Amino acid sequence: MPASDRDHMLAAIASADRVRGSTAPNPWVGCAIVAADGARFTGATEPPPGRHAEVVALEAASGAARGSTAYVTLEPCSHHGRTGPCTDALMAAGVERVVVGTLDPDEKVNGRGVAALRSAGIEVSVGTAEDLVLDQLGPYLHHRTTGRPFVTLKLAASIDGRTAAPDGSSRWITGEAARTDVHRMRARCDAILVGAGTVRVDDPALDVRHVEGTNPRRYVLGSVPSDARVRPCTELSGPLPEVLDRLGADGVIDLLVEGGARVAHDLHSAGLVDRYVVYLAPMLFAGDDAHPMFVGAGASNISQVWRGRLVEVTTLGEDIRVTLEPGRRGGAR
Ligand code: AOF
Ligand code: ZN
């Protein structure tokens, strides 16, 4: 059976996945050019000011692009920015059909890419494997529609939800596999945010030394000692919604927040967390004197309790990773 449109879009999605964390403020887009004889050439967005995905794939395909079908996860751009319009590149290469995963809400594009292709006589369809594309580009779409980064809050605790013993000692709660997984998350995001308290207590480097990839930009809420390992970093202050506006304006699309308990509480209670990734170790501090995951006032009655949607549960070595996203409010079912 010949490969379907969906199969080719999956190849474009896989290609985009490999550049995640390296393209901000641009989206991580993937493209597959499928020639008339079935040969497939892929490409993904380069770090700015590099080439867009379509141009990378077209250059790989070279003459084979004539009469081909292009599969692009995101609507091709039609504006002159850091690079020329991808719509022009697709037309000039002689692409006959363009299959788009989802439309680009960026005000510079927003339907104009598809319109430009159609008016040049190219057949365009939108929505192939769109569920997977929306999942992959979720943080980008969030950024372009709200102006703020998509916020992932990472938490690590014992199974009874504690993060340190009463004397403050906490090394190591989760194991090697979970720590490597956190480094993978760091490599895939654009920036990390922590509170100054976490810098003072843990002195984290917030780098990706356990995996291959680029170190994210580092932001700290509050002031940072001159010899802290987190340097170089940017110190921020002010109300959290404004902090997120500032990060969004800085081009941070995908933000990872790694603590501490006060920052976790303040972001959560303001409804500013888009995804929770919770690592739980098979340990019990077994007392109410150990440090909690959140510091500050919580829900005052059961009808105020936050209830999320369970997205995924994964075992990592001895630990588990639980991913939640906001659902509806209310503790009672
Ligand atoms: C595409 N393919 O691979 C990407 C696109 O400043 P520029 O010229 O690099 O343009 C950035 C905008 O282009 C970005 O805001 C988004 O709308 C789109 N990104 N478009 O056709 C790509 N990365
Ligand atoms: Zn483009």
JSON list of C-alpha atoms in Angstrom, two decimals, residues 10-173:
[
{"chain": "A", "resi": 10, "resn": "LEU", "atom": "CA", "xyz": [4.02, 11.93, 10.49]},
{"chain": "A", "resi": 11, "resn": "ALA", "atom": "CA", "xyz": [7.46, 12.13, 8.84]},
{"chain": "A", "resi": 12, "resn": "ALA", "atom": "CA", "xyz": [7.20, 15.95, 8.86]},
{"chain": "A", "resi": 13, "resn": "ILE", "atom": "CA", "xyz": [6.18, 15.85, 12.55]},
{"chain": "A", "resi": 14, "resn": "ALA", "atom": "CA", "xyz": [9.14, 13.58, 13.40]},
{"chain": "A", "resi": 15, "resn": "SER", "atom": "CA", "xyz": [11.48, 15.95, 11.61]},
{"chain": "A", "resi": 16, "resn": "ALA", "atom": "CA", "xyz": [10.13, 18.92, 13.60]},
{"chain": "A", "resi": 17, "resn": "ASP", "atom": "CA", "xyz": [10.52, 17.03, 16.85]},
{"chain": "A", "resi": 18, "resn": "ARG", "atom": "CA", "xyz": [14.29, 16.87, 16.37]},
{"chain": "A", "resi": 19, "resn": "VAL", "atom": "CA", "xyz": [14.66, 20.68, 16.39]},
{"chain": "A", "resi": 20, "resn": "ARG", "atom": "CA", "xyz": [12.40, 21.38, 19.35]},
{"chain": "A", "resi": 21, "resn": "GLY", "atom": "CA", "xyz": [14.01, 23.79, 21.80]},
{"chain": "A", "resi": 22, "resn": "SER", "atom": "CA", "xyz": [16.29, 25.37, 19.17]},
{"chain": "A", "resi": 23, "resn": "THR", "atom": "CA", "xyz": [13.98, 27.57, 17.08]},
{"chain": "A", "resi": 24, "resn": "ALA", "atom": "CA", "xyz": [12.46, 30.22, 19.43]},
{"chain": "A", "resi": 25, "resn": "PRO", "atom": "CA", "xyz": [10.98, 32.72, 18.83]},
{"chain": "A", "resi": 26, "resn": "ASN", "atom": "CA", "xyz": [10.00, 30.71, 15.75]},
{"chain": "A", "resi": 27, "resn": "PRO", "atom": "CA", "xyz": [7.93, 27.52, 15.83]},
{"chain": "A", "resi": 28, "resn": "TRP", "atom": "CA", "xyz": [9.50, 24.09, 15.34]},
{"chain": "A", "resi": 29, "resn": "VAL", "atom": "CA", "xyz": [8.05, 23.18, 11.95]},
{"chain": "A", "resi": 30, "resn": "GLY", "atom": "CA", "xyz": [8.66, 20.03, 9.89]},
{"chain": "A", "resi": 31, "resn": "CYS", "atom": "CA", "xyz": [8.30, 19.53, 6.14]},
{"chain": "A", "resi": 32, "resn": "ALA", "atom": "CA", "xyz": [8.37, 16.47, 3.86]},
{"chain": "A", "resi": 33, "resn": "ILE", "atom": "CA", "xyz": [8.62, 16.85, 0.09]},
{"chain": "A", "resi": 34, "resn": "VAL", "atom": "CA", "xyz": [7.31, 13.73, -1.66]},
{"chain": "A", "resi": 35, "resn": "ALA", "atom": "CA", "xyz": [8.37, 13.47, -5.29]},
{"chain": "A", "resi": 36, "resn": "ALA", "atom": "CA", "xyz": [6.25, 11.98, -8.07]},
{"chain": "A", "resi": 37, "resn": "ASP", "atom": "CA", "xyz": [8.26, 8.71, -7.79]},
{"chain": "A", "resi": 38, "resn": "GLY", "atom": "CA", "xyz": [7.55, 8.51, -4.04]},
{"chain": "A", "resi": 39, "resn": "ALA", "atom": "CA", "xyz": [11.01, 9.64, -2.85]},
{"chain": "A", "resi": 40, "resn": "ARG", "atom": "CA", "xyz": [10.73, 11.69, 0.34]},
{"chain": "A", "resi": 41, "resn": "PHE", "atom": "CA", "xyz": [12.96, 14.57, 1.48]},
{"chain": "A", "resi": 42, "resn": "THR", "atom": "CA", "xyz": [12.52, 16.14, 4.93]},
{"chain": "A", "resi": 43, "resn": "GLY", "atom": "CA", "xyz": [13.57, 19.32, 6.66]},
{"chain": "A", "resi": 44, "resn": "ALA", "atom": "CA", "xyz": [12.88, 21.29, 9.82]},
{"chain": "A", "resi": 45, "resn": "THR", "atom": "CA", "xyz": [13.16, 24.90, 10.97]},
{"chain": "A", "resi": 46, "resn": "GLU", "atom": "CA", "xyz": [16.72, 26.05, 11.62]},
{"chain": "A", "resi": 47, "resn": "PRO", "atom": "CA", "xyz": [17.64, 28.28, 14.58]},
{"chain": "A", "resi": 48, "resn": "PRO", "atom": "CA", "xyz": [17.00, 31.96, 13.68]},
{"chain": "A", "resi": 49, "resn": "PRO", "atom": "CA", "xyz": [18.07, 33.54, 11.38]},
{"chain": "A", "resi": 50, "resn": "GLY", "atom": "CA", "xyz": [18.22, 30.19, 9.55]},
{"chain": "A", "resi": 51, "resn": "ARG", "atom": "CA", "xyz": [15.96, 28.68, 6.92]},
{"chain": "A", "resi": 52, "resn": "HIS", "atom": "CA", "xyz": [12.35, 27.70, 7.42]},
{"chain": "A", "resi": 53, "resn": "ALA", "atom": "CA", "xyz": [11.43, 24.00, 7.21]},
{"chain": "A", "resi": 54, "resn": "GLU", "atom": "CA", "xyz": [10.04, 24.19, 3.67]},
{"chain": "A", "resi": 55, "resn": "VAL", "atom": "CA", "xyz": [13.24, 25.70, 2.29]},
{"chain": "A", "resi": 56, "resn": "VAL", "atom": "CA", "xyz": [15.43, 23.09, 4.03]},
{"chain": "A", "resi": 57, "resn": "ALA", "atom": "CA", "xyz": [13.31, 20.27, 2.56]},
{"chain": "A", "resi": 58, "resn": "LEU", "atom": "CA", "xyz": [13.10, 21.89, -0.91]},
{"chain": "A", "resi": 59, "resn": "GLU", "atom": "CA", "xyz": [16.87, 22.25, -1.04]},
{"chain": "A", "resi": 60, "resn": "ALA", "atom": "CA", "xyz": [17.26, 18.60, -0.04]},
{"chain": "A", "resi": 61, "resn": "ALA", "atom": "CA", "xyz": [14.82, 17.57, -2.80]},
{"chain": "A", "resi": 62, "resn": "SER", "atom": "CA", "xyz": [16.36, 19.86, -5.41]},
{"chain": "A", "resi": 63, "resn": "GLY", "atom": "CA", "xyz": [14.98, 19.06, -8.92]},
{"chain": "A", "resi": 64, "resn": "ALA", "atom": "CA", "xyz": [12.76, 16.30, -7.51]},
{"chain": "A", "resi": 65, "resn": "ALA", "atom": "CA", "xyz": [10.50, 19.00, -6.02]},
{"chain": "A", "resi": 66, "resn": "ARG", "atom": "CA", "xyz": [8.96, 19.68, -9.44]},
{"chain": "A", "resi": 67, "resn": "GLY", "atom": "CA", "xyz": [5.51, 18.08, -9.47]},
{"chain": "A", "resi": 68, "resn": "SER", "atom": "CA", "xyz": [5.85, 16.98, -5.83]},
{"chain": "A", "resi": 69, "resn": "THR", "atom": "CA", "xyz": [3.55, 17.23, -2.83]},
{"chain": "A", "resi": 70, "resn": "ALA", "atom": "CA", "xyz": [4.78, 19.19, 0.20]},
{"chain": "A", "resi": 71, "resn": "TYR", "atom": "CA", "xyz": [3.64, 18.19, 3.69]},
{"chain": "A", "resi": 72, "resn": "VAL", "atom": "CA", "xyz": [4.11, 20.98, 6.24]},
{"chain": "A", "resi": 73, "resn": "THR", "atom": "CA", "xyz": [3.08, 20.81, 9.89]},
{"chain": "A", "resi": 74, "resn": "LEU", "atom": "CA", "xyz": [2.29, 24.55, 9.97]},
{"chain": "A", "resi": 75, "resn": "GLU", "atom": "CA", "xyz": [0.82, 26.79, 7.27]},
{"chain": "A", "resi": 76, "resn": "PRO", "atom": "CA", "xyz": [3.70, 28.13, 5.11]},
{"chain": "A", "resi": 77, "resn": "CYS", "atom": "CA", "xyz": [4.54, 31.78, 5.65]},
{"chain": "A", "resi": 78, "resn": "SER", "atom": "CA", "xyz": [3.85, 34.35, 2.97]},
{"chain": "A", "resi": 79, "resn": "HIS", "atom": "CA", "xyz": [5.70, 37.33, 4.45]},
{"chain": "A", "resi": 80, "resn": "HIS", "atom": "CA", "xyz": [9.21, 38.72, 4.11]},
{"chain": "A", "resi": 81, "resn": "GLY", "atom": "CA", "xyz": [10.75, 38.35, 7.58]},
{"chain": "A", "resi": 82, "resn": "ARG", "atom": "CA", "xyz": [14.19, 37.07, 8.50]},
{"chain": "A", "resi": 83, "resn": "THR", "atom": "CA", "xyz": [13.72, 34.81, 5.45]},
{"chain": "A", "resi": 84, "resn": "GLY", "atom": "CA", "xyz": [11.72, 35.10, 2.22]},
{"chain": "A", "resi": 85, "resn": "PRO", "atom": "CA", "xyz": [8.17, 33.73, 1.96]},
{"chain": "A", "resi": 86, "resn": "CYS", "atom": "CA", "xyz": [7.98, 29.92, 1.93]},
{"chain": "A", "resi": 87, "resn": "THR", "atom": "CA", "xyz": [4.94, 30.19, -0.34]},
{"chain": "A", "resi": 88, "resn": "ASP", "atom": "CA", "xyz": [7.20, 31.73, -3.04]},
{"chain": "A", "resi": 89, "resn": "ALA", "atom": "CA", "xyz": [9.82, 29.00, -2.52]},
{"chain": "A", "resi": 90, "resn": "LEU", "atom": "CA", "xyz": [7.18, 26.26, -2.93]},
{"chain": "A", "resi": 91, "resn": "MET", "atom": "CA", "xyz": [5.81, 27.87, -6.11]},
{"chain": "A", "resi": 92, "resn": "ALA", "atom": "CA", "xyz": [9.25, 28.47, -7.61]},
{"chain": "A", "resi": 93, "resn": "ALA", "atom": "CA", "xyz": [10.21, 24.84, -7.01]},
{"chain": "A", "resi": 94, "resn": "GLY", "atom": "CA", "xyz": [7.13, 23.63, -8.89]},
{"chain": "A", "resi": 95, "resn": "VAL", "atom": "CA", "xyz": [5.35, 21.94, -5.99]},
{"chain": "A", "resi": 96, "resn": "GLU", "atom": "CA", "xyz": [1.88, 20.88, -7.15]},
{"chain": "A", "resi": 97, "resn": "ARG", "atom": "CA", "xyz": [0.07, 20.16, -3.92]},
{"chain": "A", "resi": 98, "resn": "VAL", "atom": "CA", "xyz": [0.58, 21.35, -0.32]},
{"chain": "A", "resi": 99, "resn": "VAL", "atom": "CA", "xyz": [-0.78, 19.46, 2.68]},
{"chain": "A", "resi": 100, "resn": "VAL", "atom": "CA", "xyz": [-0.85, 21.55, 5.84]},
{"chain": "A", "resi": 101, "resn": "GLY", "atom": "CA", "xyz": [-1.19, 20.25, 9.41]},
{"chain": "A", "resi": 102, "resn": "THR", "atom": "CA", "xyz": [-2.68, 23.37, 10.92]},
{"chain": "A", "resi": 103, "resn": "LEU", "atom": "CA", "xyz": [-3.08, 27.11, 10.19]},
{"chain": "A", "resi": 104, "resn": "ASP", "atom": "CA", "xyz": [-0.57, 29.59, 11.63]},
{"chain": "A", "resi": 105, "resn": "PRO", "atom": "CA", "xyz": [-2.31, 32.08, 13.97]},
{"chain": "A", "resi": 106, "resn": "ASP", "atom": "CA", "xyz": [0.69, 34.44, 13.81]},
{"chain": "A", "resi": 107, "resn": "GLU", "atom": "CA", "xyz": [-0.64, 37.80, 12.64]},
{"chain": "A", "resi": 108, "resn": "LYS", "atom": "CA", "xyz": [1.95, 37.83, 9.83]},
{"chain": "A", "resi": 109, "resn": "VAL", "atom": "CA", "xyz": [0.44, 34.63, 8.35]},
{"chain": "A", "resi": 110, "resn": "ASN", "atom": "CA", "xyz": [-3.08, 33.75, 9.59]},
{"chain": "A", "resi": 111, "resn": "GLY", "atom": "CA", "xyz": [-4.53, 32.21, 6.43]},
{"chain": "A", "resi": 112, "resn": "ARG", "atom": "CA", "xyz": [-2.55, 34.32, 3.99]},
{"chain": "A", "resi": 113, "resn": "GLY", "atom": "CA", "xyz": [-0.09, 31.49, 3.27]},
{"chain": "A", "resi": 114, "resn": "VAL", "atom": "CA", "xyz": [-2.84, 29.13, 2.18]},
{"chain": "A", "resi": 115, "resn": "ALA", "atom": "CA", "xyz": [-4.56, 31.89, 0.17]},
{"chain": "A", "resi": 116, "resn": "ALA", "atom": "CA", "xyz": [-1.32, 32.76, -1.65]},
{"chain": "A", "resi": 117, "resn": "LEU", "atom": "CA", "xyz": [-0.74, 29.13, -2.62]},
{"chain": "A", "resi": 118, "resn": "ARG", "atom": "CA", "xyz": [-4.30, 28.65, -3.84]},
{"chain": "A", "resi": 119, "resn": "SER", "atom": "CA", "xyz": [-4.25, 31.79, -5.93]},
{"chain": "A", "resi": 120, "resn": "ALA", "atom": "CA", "xyz": [-1.12, 30.44, -7.64]},
{"chain": "A", "resi": 121, "resn": "GLY", "atom": "CA", "xyz": [-3.12, 27.35, -8.62]},
{"chain": "A", "resi": 122, "resn": "ILE", "atom": "CA", "xyz": [-1.61, 25.01, -6.05]},
{"chain": "A", "resi": 123, "resn": "GLU", "atom": "CA", "xyz": [-3.98, 22.51, -4.47]},
{"chain": "A", "resi": 124, "resn": "VAL", "atom": "CA", "xyz": [-3.96, 22.97, -0.68]},
{"chain": "A", "resi": 125, "resn": "SER", "atom": "CA", "xyz": [-5.56, 20.90, 2.05]},
{"chain": "A", "resi": 126, "resn": "VAL", "atom": "CA", "xyz": [-5.49, 21.73, 5.75]},
{"chain": "A", "resi": 127, "resn": "GLY", "atom": "CA", "xyz": [-5.94, 19.44, 8.75]},
{"chain": "A", "resi": 128, "resn": "THR", "atom": "CA", "xyz": [-3.97, 16.25, 8.07]},
{"chain": "A", "resi": 129, "resn": "ALA", "atom": "CA", "xyz": [-2.97, 14.64, 11.42]},
{"chain": "A", "resi": 130, "resn": "GLU", "atom": "CA", "xyz": [-4.05, 17.94, 12.95]},
{"chain": "A", "resi": 131, "resn": "ASP", "atom": "CA", "xyz": [-4.53, 16.38, 16.41]},
{"chain": "A", "resi": 132, "resn": "LEU", "atom": "CA", "xyz": [-0.84, 15.40, 16.50]},
{"chain": "A", "resi": 133, "resn": "VAL", "atom": "CA", "xyz": [0.29, 18.74, 15.08]},
{"chain": "A", "resi": 134, "resn": "LEU", "atom": "CA", "xyz": [-1.80, 20.67, 17.63]},
{"chain": "A", "resi": 135, "resn": "ASP", "atom": "CA", "xyz": [-0.20, 18.58, 20.33]},
{"chain": "A", "resi": 136, "resn": "GLN", "atom": "CA", "xyz": [3.32, 19.20, 19.02]},
{"chain": "A", "resi": 137, "resn": "LEU", "atom": "CA", "xyz": [2.85, 22.92, 18.36]},
{"chain": "A", "resi": 138, "resn": "GLY", "atom": "CA", "xyz": [0.60, 23.55, 21.40]},
{"chain": "A", "resi": 139, "resn": "PRO", "atom": "CA", "xyz": [3.09, 25.87, 23.15]},
{"chain": "A", "resi": 140, "resn": "TYR", "atom": "CA", "xyz": [3.65, 27.88, 19.94]},
{"chain": "A", "resi": 141, "resn": "LEU", "atom": "CA", "xyz": [-0.09, 28.30, 19.29]},
{"chain": "A", "resi": 142, "resn": "HIS", "atom": "CA", "xyz": [-0.54, 29.32, 22.94]},
{"chain": "A", "resi": 143, "resn": "HIS", "atom": "CA", "xyz": [2.25, 31.90, 22.62]},
{"chain": "A", "resi": 144, "resn": "ARG", "atom": "CA", "xyz": [0.89, 33.44, 19.42]},
{"chain": "A", "resi": 145, "resn": "THR", "atom": "CA", "xyz": [-2.67, 33.63, 20.76]},
{"chain": "A", "resi": 146, "resn": "THR", "atom": "CA", "xyz": [-1.89, 34.89, 24.31]},
{"chain": "A", "resi": 147, "resn": "GLY", "atom": "CA", "xyz": [1.52, 36.58, 23.99]},
{"chain": "A", "resi": 148, "resn": "ARG", "atom": "CA", "xyz": [2.75, 34.43, 26.88]},
{"chain": "A", "resi": 149, "resn": "PRO", "atom": "CA", "xyz": [4.82, 31.26, 27.04]},
{"chain": "A", "resi": 150, "resn": "PHE", "atom": "CA", "xyz": [3.19, 27.89, 27.62]},
{"chain": "A", "resi": 151, "resn": "VAL", "atom": "CA", "xyz": [4.03, 27.19, 31.27]},
{"chain": "A", "resi": 152, "resn": "THR", "atom": "CA", "xyz": [5.05, 23.70, 32.40]},
{"chain": "A", "resi": 153, "resn": "LEU", "atom": "CA", "xyz": [5.47, 23.35, 36.16]},
{"chain": "A", "resi": 154, "resn": "LYS", "atom": "CA", "xyz": [7.84, 20.54, 37.14]},
{"chain": "A", "resi": 155, "resn": "LEU", "atom": "CA", "xyz": [7.52, 19.11, 40.63]},
{"chain": "A", "resi": 156, "resn": "ALA", "atom": "CA", "xyz": [9.41, 16.26, 42.31]},
{"chain": "A", "resi": 157, "resn": "ALA", "atom": "CA", "xyz": [8.35, 14.70, 45.59]},
{"chain": "A", "resi": 158, "resn": "SER", "atom": "CA", "xyz": [7.92, 11.60, 47.67]},
{"chain": "A", "resi": 159, "resn": "ILE", "atom": "CA", "xyz": [4.70, 9.65, 47.15]},
{"chain": "A", "resi": 160, "resn": "ASP", "atom": "CA", "xyz": [3.27, 11.58, 50.11]},
{"chain": "A", "resi": 161, "resn": "GLY", "atom": "CA", "xyz": [3.98, 14.84, 48.34]},
{"chain": "A", "resi": 162, "resn": "ARG", "atom": "CA", "xyz": [6.99, 16.03, 50.33]},
{"chain": "A", "resi": 163, "resn": "THR", "atom": "CA", "xyz": [10.12, 17.59, 48.88]},
{"chain": "A", "resi": 164, "resn": "ALA", "atom": "CA", "xyz": [12.61, 17.73, 51.79]},
{"chain": "A", "resi": 165, "resn": "ALA", "atom": "CA", "xyz": [13.10, 16.54, 55.36]},
{"chain": "A", "resi": 166, "resn": "PRO", "atom": "CA", "xyz": [12.40, 19.01, 58.19]},
{"chain": "A", "resi": 167, "resn": "ASP", "atom": "CA", "xyz": [16.14, 19.93, 58.27]},
{"chain": "A", "resi": 168, "resn": "GLY", "atom": "CA", "xyz": [15.95, 20.86, 54.58]},
{"chain": "A", "resi": 169, "resn": "SER", "atom": "CA", "xyz": [17.92, 17.88, 53.27]},
{"chain": "A", "resi": 170, "resn": "SER", "atom": "CA", "xyz": [16.51, 16.61, 49.98]},
{"chain": "A", "resi": 171, "resn": "ARG", "atom": "CA", "xyz": [19.21, 14.88, 47.88]},
{"chain": "A", "resi": 172, "resn": "TRP", "atom": "CA", "xyz": [18.17, 12.73, 46.05]},
{"chain": "A", "resi": 173, "resn": "ILE", "atom": "CA", "xyz": [14.45, 12.07, 46.04]}
]
